[in-house]
Short mmCIF file of C-alpha atoms in Angstrom, two decimals:
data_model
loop_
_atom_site.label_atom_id
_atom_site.label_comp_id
_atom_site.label_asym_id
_atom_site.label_seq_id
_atom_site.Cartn_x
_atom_site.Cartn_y
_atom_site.Cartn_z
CA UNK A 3 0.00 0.00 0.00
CA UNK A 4 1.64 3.04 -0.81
CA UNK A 5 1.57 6.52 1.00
CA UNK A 6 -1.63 8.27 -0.86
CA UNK A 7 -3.41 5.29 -0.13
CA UNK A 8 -2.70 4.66 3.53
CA UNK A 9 -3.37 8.36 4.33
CA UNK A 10 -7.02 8.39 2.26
CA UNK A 11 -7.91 4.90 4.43
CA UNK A 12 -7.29 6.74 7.52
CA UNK A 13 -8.90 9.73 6.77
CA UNK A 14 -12.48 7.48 5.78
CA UNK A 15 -11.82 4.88 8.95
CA UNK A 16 -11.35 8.47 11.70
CA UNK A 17 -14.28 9.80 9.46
CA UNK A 18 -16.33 6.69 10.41
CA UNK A 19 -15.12 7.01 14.24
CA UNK A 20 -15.58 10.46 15.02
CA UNK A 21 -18.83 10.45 14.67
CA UNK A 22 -21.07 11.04 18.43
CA UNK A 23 -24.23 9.94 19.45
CA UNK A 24 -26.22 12.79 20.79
CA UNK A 25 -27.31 10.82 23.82
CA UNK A 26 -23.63 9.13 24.87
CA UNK A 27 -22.05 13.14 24.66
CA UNK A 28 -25.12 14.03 26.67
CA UNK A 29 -24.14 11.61 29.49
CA UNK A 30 -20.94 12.69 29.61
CA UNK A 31 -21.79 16.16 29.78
CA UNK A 32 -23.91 15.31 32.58
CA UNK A 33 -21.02 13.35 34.43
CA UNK A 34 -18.44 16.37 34.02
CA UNK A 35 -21.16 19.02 35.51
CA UNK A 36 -21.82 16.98 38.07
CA UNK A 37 -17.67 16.51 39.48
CA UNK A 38 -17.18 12.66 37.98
CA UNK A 39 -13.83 12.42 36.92
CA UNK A 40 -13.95 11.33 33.69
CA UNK A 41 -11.24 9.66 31.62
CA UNK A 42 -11.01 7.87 28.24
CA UNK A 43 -9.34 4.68 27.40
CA UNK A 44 -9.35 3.88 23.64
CA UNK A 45 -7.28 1.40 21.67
CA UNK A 46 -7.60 3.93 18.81
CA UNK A 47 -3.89 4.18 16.78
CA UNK A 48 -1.62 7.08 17.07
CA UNK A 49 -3.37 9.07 14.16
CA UNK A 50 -6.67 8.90 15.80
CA UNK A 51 -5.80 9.99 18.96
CA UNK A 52 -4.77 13.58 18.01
CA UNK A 53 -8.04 14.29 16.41
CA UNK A 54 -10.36 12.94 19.16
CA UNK A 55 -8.37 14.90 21.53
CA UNK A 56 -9.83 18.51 19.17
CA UNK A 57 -13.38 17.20 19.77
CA UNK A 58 -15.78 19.44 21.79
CA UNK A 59 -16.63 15.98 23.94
CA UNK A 60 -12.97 15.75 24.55
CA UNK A 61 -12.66 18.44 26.92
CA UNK A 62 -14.73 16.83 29.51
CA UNK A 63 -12.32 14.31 30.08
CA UNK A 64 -9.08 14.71 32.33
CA UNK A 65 -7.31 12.12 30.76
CA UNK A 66 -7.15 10.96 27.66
CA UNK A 67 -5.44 7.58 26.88
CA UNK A 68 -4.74 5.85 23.42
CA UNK A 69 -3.26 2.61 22.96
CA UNK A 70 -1.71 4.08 20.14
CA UNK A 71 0.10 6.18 21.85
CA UNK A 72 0.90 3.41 24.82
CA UNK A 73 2.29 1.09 22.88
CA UNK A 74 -0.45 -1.79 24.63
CA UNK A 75 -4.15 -2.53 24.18
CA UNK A 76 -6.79 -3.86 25.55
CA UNK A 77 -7.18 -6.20 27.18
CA UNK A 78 -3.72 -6.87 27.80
CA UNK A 79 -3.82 -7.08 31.47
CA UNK A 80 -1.12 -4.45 31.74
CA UNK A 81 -3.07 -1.88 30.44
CA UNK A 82 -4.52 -1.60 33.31
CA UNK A 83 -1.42 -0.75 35.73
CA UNK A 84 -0.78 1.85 32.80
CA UNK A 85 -4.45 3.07 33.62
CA UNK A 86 -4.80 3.29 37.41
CA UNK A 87 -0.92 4.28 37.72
CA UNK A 88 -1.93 7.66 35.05
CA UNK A 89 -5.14 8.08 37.05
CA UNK A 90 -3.33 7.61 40.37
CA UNK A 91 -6.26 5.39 41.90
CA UNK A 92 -6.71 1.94 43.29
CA UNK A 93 -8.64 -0.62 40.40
CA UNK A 94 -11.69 -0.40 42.80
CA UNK A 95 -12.32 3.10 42.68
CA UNK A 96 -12.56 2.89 38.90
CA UNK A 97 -15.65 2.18 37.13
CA UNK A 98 -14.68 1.05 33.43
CA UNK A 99 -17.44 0.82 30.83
CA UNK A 100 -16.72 -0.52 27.19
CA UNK A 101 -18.67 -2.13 24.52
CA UNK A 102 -16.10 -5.31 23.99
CA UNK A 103 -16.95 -8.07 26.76
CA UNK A 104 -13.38 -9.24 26.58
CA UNK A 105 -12.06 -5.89 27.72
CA UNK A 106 -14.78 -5.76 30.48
CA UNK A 107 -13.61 -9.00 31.89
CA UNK A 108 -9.80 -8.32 31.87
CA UNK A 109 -10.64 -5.32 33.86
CA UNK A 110 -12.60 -7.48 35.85
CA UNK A 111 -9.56 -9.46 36.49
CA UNK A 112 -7.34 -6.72 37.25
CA UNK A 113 -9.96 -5.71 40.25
CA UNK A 114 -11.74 -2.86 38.34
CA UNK A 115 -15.53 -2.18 38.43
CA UNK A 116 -16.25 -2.57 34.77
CA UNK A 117 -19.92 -2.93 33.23
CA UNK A 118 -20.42 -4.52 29.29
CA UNK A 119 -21.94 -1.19 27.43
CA UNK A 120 -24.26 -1.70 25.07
CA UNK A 121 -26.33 1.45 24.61
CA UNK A 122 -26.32 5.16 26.54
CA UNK A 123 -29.85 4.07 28.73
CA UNK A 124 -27.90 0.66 30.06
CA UNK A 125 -24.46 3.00 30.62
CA UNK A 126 -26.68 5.49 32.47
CA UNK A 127 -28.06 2.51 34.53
CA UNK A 128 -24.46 1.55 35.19
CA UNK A 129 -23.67 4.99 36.67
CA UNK A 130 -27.01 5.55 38.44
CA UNK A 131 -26.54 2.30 40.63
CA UNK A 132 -23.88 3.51 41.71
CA UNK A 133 -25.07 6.91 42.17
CA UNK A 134 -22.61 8.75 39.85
CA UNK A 135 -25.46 10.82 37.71
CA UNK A 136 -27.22 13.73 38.22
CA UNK A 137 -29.36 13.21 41.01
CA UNK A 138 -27.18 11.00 42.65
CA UNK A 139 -26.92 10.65 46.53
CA UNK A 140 -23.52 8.65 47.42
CA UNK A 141 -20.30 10.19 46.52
CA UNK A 142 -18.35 9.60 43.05
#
């Protein structure tokens, strides 16, 4: 594949990804007004990573991670040192959503809270239990 070609086939495939649902940058909206700390792990490549970090939604996260830029993926089970070590928490405190079951149960694994998403209503539901949305009682 030569140069031209490579560079149009990641233009179409960060086309295709940088699209937003309405409803999942609503939630996170909600989580950032509300004093969640917010962070995004993504095994998106290097290229991708610069131009999710220029969207709007971007801003409401206080750390941005791409495996692209780590050098590891999910669900390599070391990702997650990389994670909680950048975030400076204990796996507990985190709550780790993603739409890949394999990724949810390494996290699992490594002692994080982590919840299969499937759609924004089942993510809120996620975050509601455990009282991290608007409305919410406990503490994040």
């Amino acid at each position: 594949m030569d140069e031209p070609l490579a560079t149009r086939l990641t233009a179409i495939d960060l086309s295709a990804w940088s699209r937003t649902r309405p409803d999942a940058v609503a939630l996170v909206t909600d989580l950032a007004a509300h004093g969640v700390p917010l962070a995004l792990l993504s095994n998106a490549p290097r290229s991708h990573a610069q131009a999710f970090r220029a969207q709007p939604w971007a801003a409401h996260f206080r750390h941005l991670l791409f495996s692209g830029e780590l050098g590891i993926a999910k669900p390599d089970p070391e990702i997650w040192n990389i994670l909680t070590t950048r975030l400076d928490v204990k796996p507990g405190d985190c709550l780790f959503l993603d739409d890949r079951q394999d990724n949810v149960d390494s996290a699992r694994l490594a002692g994080l809270q982590a919840e299969h998403w499937t759609d924004t209503t089942t993510g809120r539901a996620h975050l509601t239990a455990r009282g991290l949305t608007a409305g919410r009682q406990a503490g994040p």
